[in-house]
Short mmCIF file of C-alpha atoms and ligand atoms in Angstrom, two decimals:
data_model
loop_
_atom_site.label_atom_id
_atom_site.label_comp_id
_atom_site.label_asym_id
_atom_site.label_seq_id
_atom_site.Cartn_x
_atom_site.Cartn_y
_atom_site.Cartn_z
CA UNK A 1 51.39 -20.66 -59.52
CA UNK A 2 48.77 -18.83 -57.41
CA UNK A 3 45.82 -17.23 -59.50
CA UNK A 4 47.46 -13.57 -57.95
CA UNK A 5 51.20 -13.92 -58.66
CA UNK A 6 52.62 -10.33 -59.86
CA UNK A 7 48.96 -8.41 -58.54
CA UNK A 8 48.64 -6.27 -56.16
CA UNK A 9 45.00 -5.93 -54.31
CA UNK A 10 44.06 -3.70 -52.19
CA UNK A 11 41.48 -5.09 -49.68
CA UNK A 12 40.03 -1.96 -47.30
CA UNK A 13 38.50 -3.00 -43.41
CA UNK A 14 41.49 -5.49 -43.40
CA UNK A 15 42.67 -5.54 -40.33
CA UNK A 16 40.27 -8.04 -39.09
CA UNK A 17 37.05 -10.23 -40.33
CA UNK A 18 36.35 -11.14 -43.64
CA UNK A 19 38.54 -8.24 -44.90
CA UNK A 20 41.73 -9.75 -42.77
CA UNK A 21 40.25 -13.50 -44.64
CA UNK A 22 40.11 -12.20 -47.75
CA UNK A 23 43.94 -11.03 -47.83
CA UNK A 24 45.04 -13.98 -46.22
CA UNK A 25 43.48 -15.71 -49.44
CA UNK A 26 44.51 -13.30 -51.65
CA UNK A 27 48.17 -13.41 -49.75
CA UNK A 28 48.61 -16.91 -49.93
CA UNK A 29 47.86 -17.20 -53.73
CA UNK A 30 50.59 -15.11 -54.52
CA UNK A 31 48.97 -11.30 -54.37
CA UNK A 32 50.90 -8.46 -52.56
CA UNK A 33 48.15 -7.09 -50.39
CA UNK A 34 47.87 -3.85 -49.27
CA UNK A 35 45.73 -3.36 -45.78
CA UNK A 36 43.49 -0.30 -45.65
CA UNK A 37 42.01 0.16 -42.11
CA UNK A 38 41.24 3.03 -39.89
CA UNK A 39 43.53 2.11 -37.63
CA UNK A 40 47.32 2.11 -38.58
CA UNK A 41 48.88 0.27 -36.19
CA UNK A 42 45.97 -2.24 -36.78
CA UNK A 43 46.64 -2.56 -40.80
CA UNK A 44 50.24 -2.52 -39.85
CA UNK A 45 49.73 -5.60 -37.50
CA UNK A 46 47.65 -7.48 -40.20
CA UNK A 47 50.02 -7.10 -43.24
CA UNK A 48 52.72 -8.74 -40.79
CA UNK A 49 50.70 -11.80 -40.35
CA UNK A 50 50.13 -12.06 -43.88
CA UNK A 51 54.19 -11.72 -44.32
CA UNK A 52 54.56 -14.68 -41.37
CA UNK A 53 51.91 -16.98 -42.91
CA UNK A 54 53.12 -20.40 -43.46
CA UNK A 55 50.41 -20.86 -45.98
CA UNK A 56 51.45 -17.65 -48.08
CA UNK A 57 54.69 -18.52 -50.18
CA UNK A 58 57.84 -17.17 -49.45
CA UNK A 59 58.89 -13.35 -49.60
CA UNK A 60 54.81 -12.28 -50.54
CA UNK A 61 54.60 -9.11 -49.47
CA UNK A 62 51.59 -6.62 -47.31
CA UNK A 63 51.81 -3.73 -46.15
CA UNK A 64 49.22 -1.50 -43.67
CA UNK A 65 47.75 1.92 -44.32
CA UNK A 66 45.94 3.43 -42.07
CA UNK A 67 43.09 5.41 -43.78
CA UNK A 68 39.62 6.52 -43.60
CA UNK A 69 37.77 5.60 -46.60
CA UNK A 70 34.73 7.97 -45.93
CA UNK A 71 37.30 10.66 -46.53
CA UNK A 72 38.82 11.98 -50.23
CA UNK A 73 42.10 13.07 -48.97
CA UNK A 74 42.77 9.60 -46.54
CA UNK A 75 41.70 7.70 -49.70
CA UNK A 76 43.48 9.42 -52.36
CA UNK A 77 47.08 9.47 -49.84
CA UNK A 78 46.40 5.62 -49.00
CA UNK A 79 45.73 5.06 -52.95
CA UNK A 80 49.22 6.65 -54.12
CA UNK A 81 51.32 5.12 -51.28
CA UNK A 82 50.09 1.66 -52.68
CA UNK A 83 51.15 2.28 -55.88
CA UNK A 84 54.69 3.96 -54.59
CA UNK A 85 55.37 1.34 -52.46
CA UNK A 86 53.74 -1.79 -53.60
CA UNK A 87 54.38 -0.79 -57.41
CA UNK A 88 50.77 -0.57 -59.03
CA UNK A 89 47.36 -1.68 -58.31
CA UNK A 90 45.11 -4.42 -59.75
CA UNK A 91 42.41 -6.04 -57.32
CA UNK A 92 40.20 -3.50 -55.05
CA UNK A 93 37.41 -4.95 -52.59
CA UNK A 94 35.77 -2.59 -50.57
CA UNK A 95 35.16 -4.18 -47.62
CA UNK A 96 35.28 -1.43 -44.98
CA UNK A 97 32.40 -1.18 -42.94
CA UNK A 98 29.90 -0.33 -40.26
CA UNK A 99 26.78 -0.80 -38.77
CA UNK A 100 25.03 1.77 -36.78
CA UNK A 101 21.40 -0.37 -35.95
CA UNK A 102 18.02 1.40 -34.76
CA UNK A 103 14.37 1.24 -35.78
CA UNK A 104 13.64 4.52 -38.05
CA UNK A 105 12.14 6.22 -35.66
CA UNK A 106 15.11 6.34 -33.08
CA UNK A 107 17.81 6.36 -36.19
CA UNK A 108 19.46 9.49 -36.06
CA UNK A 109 20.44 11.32 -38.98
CA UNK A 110 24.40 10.77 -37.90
CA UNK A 111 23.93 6.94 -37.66
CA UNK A 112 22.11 7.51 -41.53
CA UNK A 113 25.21 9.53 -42.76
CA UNK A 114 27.85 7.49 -41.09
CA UNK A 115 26.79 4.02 -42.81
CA UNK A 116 25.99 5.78 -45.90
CA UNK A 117 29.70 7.24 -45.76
CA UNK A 118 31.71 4.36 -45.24
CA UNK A 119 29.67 1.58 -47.40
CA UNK A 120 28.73 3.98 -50.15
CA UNK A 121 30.91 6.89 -50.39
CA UNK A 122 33.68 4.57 -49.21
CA UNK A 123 33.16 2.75 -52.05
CA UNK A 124 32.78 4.80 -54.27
CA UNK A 125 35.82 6.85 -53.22
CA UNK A 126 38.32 4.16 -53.30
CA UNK A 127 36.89 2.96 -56.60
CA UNK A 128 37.22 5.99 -58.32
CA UNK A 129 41.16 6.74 -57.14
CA UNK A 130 41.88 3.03 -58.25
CA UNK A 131 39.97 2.63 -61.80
CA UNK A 132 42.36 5.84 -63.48
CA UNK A 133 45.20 3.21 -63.15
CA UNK A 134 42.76 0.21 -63.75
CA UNK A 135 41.84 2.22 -67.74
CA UNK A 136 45.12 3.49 -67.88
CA UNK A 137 46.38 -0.67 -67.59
CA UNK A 138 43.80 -2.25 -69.35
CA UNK A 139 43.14 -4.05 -66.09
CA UNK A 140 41.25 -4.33 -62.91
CA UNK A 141 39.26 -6.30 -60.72
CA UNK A 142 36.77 -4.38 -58.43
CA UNK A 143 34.74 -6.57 -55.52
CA UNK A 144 32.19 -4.65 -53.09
CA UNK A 145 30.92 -5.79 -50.09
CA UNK A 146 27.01 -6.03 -50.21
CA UNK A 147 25.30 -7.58 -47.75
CA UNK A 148 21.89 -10.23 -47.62
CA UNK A 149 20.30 -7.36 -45.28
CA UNK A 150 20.00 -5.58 -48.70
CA UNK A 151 17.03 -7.23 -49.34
CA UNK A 152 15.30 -5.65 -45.75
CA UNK A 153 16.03 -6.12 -42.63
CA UNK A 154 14.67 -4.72 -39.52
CA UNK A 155 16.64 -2.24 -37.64
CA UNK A 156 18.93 -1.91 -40.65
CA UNK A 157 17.05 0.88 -42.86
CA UNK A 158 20.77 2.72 -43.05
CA UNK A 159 22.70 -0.25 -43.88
CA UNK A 160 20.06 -2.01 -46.07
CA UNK A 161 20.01 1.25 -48.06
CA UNK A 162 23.40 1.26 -48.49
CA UNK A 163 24.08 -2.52 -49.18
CA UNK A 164 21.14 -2.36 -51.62
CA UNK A 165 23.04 0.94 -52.86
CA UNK A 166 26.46 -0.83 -53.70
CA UNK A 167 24.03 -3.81 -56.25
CA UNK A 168 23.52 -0.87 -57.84
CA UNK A 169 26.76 0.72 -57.88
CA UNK A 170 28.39 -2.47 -59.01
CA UNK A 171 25.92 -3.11 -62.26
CA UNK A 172 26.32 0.36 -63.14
CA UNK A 173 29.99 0.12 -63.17
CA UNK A 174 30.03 -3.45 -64.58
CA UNK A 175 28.61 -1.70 -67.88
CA UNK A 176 30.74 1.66 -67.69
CA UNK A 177 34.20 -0.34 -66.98
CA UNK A 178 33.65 -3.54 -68.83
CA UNK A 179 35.19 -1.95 -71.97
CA UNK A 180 38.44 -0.95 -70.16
CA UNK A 181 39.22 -4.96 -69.23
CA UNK A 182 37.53 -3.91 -65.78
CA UNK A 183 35.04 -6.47 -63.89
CA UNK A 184 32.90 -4.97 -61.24
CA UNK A 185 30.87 -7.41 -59.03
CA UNK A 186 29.83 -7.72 -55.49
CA UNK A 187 29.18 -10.17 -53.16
CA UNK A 188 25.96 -10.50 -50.29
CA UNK A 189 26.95 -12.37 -47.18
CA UNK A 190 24.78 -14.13 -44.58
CA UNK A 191 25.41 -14.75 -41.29
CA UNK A 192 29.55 -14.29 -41.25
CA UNK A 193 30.86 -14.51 -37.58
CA UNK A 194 33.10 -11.75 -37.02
CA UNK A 195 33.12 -8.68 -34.53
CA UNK A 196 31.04 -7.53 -36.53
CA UNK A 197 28.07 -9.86 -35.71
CA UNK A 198 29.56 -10.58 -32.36
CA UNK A 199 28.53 -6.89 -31.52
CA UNK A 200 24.86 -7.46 -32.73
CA UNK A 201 24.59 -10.26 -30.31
CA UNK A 202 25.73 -7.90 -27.40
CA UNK A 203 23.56 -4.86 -28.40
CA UNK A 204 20.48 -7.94 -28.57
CA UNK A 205 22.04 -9.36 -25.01
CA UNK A 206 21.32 -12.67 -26.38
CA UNK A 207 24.92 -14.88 -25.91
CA UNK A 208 26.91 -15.17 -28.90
CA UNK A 209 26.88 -18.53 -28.82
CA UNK A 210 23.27 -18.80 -28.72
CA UNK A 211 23.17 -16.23 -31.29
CA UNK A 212 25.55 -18.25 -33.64
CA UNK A 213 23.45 -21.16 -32.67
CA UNK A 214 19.69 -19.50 -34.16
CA UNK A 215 21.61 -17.90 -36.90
CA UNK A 216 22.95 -21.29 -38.42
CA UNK A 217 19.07 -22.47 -37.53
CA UNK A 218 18.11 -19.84 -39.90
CA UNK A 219 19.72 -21.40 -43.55
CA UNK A 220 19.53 -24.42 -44.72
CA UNK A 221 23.34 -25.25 -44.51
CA UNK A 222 22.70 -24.75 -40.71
CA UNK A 223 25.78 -23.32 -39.91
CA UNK A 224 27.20 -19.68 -39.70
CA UNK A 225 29.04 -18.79 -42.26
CA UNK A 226 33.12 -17.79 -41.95
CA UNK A 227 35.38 -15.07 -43.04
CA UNK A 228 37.11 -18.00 -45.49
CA UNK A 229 33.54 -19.07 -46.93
CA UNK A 230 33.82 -15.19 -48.29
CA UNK A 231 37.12 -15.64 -48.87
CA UNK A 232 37.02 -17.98 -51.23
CA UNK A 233 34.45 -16.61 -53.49
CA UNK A 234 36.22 -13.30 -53.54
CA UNK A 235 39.55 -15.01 -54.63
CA UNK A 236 37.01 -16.36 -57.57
CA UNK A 237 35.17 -13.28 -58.48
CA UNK A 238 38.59 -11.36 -58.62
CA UNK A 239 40.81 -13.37 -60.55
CA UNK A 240 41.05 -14.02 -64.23
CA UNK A 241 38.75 -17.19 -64.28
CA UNK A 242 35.97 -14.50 -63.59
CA UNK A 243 36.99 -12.41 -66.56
CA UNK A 244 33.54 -12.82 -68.33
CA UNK A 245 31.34 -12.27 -65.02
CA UNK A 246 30.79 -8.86 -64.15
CA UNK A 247 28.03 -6.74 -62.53
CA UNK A 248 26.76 -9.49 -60.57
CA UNK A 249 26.44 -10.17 -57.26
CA UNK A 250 27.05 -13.29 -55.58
CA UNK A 251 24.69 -14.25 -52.29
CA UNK A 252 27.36 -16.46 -50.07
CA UNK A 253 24.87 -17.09 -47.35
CA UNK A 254 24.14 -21.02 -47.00
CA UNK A 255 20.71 -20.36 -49.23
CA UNK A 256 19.24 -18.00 -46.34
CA UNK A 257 17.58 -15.93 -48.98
CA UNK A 258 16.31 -19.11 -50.54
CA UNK A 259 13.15 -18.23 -49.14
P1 NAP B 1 34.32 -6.03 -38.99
O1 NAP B 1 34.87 -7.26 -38.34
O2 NAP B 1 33.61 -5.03 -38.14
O3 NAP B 1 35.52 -5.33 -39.79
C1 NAP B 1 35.30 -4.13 -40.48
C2 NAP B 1 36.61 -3.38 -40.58
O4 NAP B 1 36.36 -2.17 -41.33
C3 NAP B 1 37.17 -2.95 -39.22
O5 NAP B 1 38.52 -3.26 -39.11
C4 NAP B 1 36.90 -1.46 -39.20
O6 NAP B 1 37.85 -0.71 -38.47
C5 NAP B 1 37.04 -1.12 -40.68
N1 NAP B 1 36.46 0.17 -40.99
C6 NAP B 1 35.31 0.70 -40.52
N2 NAP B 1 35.12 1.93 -41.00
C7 NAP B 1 36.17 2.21 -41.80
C8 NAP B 1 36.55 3.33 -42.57
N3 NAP B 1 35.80 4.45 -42.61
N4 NAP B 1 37.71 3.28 -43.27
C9 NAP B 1 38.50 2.17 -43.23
N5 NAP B 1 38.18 1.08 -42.51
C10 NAP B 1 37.03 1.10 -41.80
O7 NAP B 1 33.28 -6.41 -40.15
P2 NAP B 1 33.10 -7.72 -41.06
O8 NAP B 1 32.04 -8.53 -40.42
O9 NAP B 1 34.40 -8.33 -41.37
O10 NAP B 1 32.45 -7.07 -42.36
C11 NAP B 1 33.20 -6.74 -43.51
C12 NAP B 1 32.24 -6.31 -44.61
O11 NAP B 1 31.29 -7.35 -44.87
C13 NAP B 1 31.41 -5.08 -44.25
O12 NAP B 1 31.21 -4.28 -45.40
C14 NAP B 1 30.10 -5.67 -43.80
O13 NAP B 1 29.04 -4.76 -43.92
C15 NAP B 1 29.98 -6.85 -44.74
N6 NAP B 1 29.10 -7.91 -44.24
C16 NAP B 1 29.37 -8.58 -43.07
C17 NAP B 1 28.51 -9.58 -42.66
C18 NAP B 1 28.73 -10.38 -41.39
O14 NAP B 1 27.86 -11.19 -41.04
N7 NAP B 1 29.83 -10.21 -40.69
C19 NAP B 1 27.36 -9.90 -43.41
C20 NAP B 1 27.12 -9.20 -44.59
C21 NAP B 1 28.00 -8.22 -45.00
P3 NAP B 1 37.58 -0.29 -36.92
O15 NAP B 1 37.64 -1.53 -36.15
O16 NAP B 1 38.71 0.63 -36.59
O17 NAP B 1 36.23 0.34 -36.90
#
């Protein structure tokens, strides 16, 4: 029996990269995942190939929202149609996210509230729509996306802020929820490739394999990391074999912040 049988986890920026790993882990041990992405269609597309997995068992179910978790309204609409439709809520990871990279002095104060939005307020929307029914059950696993750039990293004053932001978001709430059966932690990737970091290398012009290449120089695993390495550690952190960990957050970086 898969540690997610009878759960339902909603898993926002799923559509693709470690978001679209992170159901398909969550999917194939048994979860019903609901996709939260900007784009509709997109989530749409994503919860099907959860449904046509061969490594998810049979009848698991997804479905796509589109939504814009910056946004009270799109959260609070994408919130009650999972619970309509996929008949409750017990796993959140707020994983949506953007980067909008410039020294300080060219950052504009747009590329400052945009990152903020999504990583922060996104977080914090979601979080708050999802822990009423978390309390109200007794029950809930929260995971937020933090990032090793959290500890400073140049070009990155918006997101750093922001990934350094949701540490702090997730201790606080590890000591508010932990009385209501609620565990809060985050988790602080490396080098994952994705789009995400695909687009870095074009805005550098250095070629992405190159830049995969100096990257996986740069730990002492010497390799990039994957959307299952995060995966994997999120399917950890959110089931019930985490139940006494909470407020933490978990660097999955092959020991690049080992110093
Ligand atoms: P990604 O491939 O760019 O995927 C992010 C997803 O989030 C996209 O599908 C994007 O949709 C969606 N999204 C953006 N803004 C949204 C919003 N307001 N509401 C709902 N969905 C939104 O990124 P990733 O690399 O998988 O990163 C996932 C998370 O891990 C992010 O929080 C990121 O900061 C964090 N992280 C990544 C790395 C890495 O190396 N990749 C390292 C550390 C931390 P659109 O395509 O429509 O914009």
């Amino acid at each position: 029996m898969g540690r997610f049988e009878g759960r339902v986890a909603v898993i926002t920026g799923a559509a693709r990269g470690i978001g679209f790993g992170t159901a398909t882990r969550f999917a194939q041990e048994g979860a019903s995942v609901a996709v939260i992405d900007l784009d509709e269609q997109a989530a749409g597309a994503a919860a099907a190939r959860l449904m046509s997995d061969e490594g998810a068992p049979e009848g698991v179910r997804a479905i796509g929202i589109g939504a814009d978790v910056s946004d009270a309204a799109s959260v609070a609409a994408a919130v009650g149609r999972v619970v309509a439709e996929l008949g409750g809520i017990h796993v959140l990871v707020n994983n949506a996210g953007i980067t909008r990279d410039n020294l300080l002095f060219k950052m504009s104060e747009d590329d400052w509230d945009l990152v903020l939005g999504v990583h922060l307020k996104g977080a914090f929307l979601m979080t708050k729509a999802a822990q009423q029914h978390f309390v109200a059950q007794r029950y809930g696993k929260i995971l937020n996306l933090s990032s090793t750039s959290a500890l400073g990293n140049r070009g990155q004053a918006n997101y750093s802020a922001a990934k350094m932001g949701v540490q702090g978001f997730t201790r606080t709430l590890g000591i508010e929820l932990g009385p209501f059966g609620i565990n809060v932690n985050a988790i602080a990737p490396g080098f994952i490739a994705t789009e995400m970091t695909d687009a870095t290398a074009a805005r550098l012009g250095i070629e992405l394999e190159e830049f995969r290449r100096l990257n996986a120089e740069a730990n002492p695993v010497r390799r990039v990391g994957q959307p299952e390495d995060i995966a994997a550690a999120a399917a950890f952190l959110c089931s019930d074999e985490a139940s006494y960990i909470t407020g933490q957050t978990l660097y999955v970086d092959g020991g690049a912040t080992l110093g």
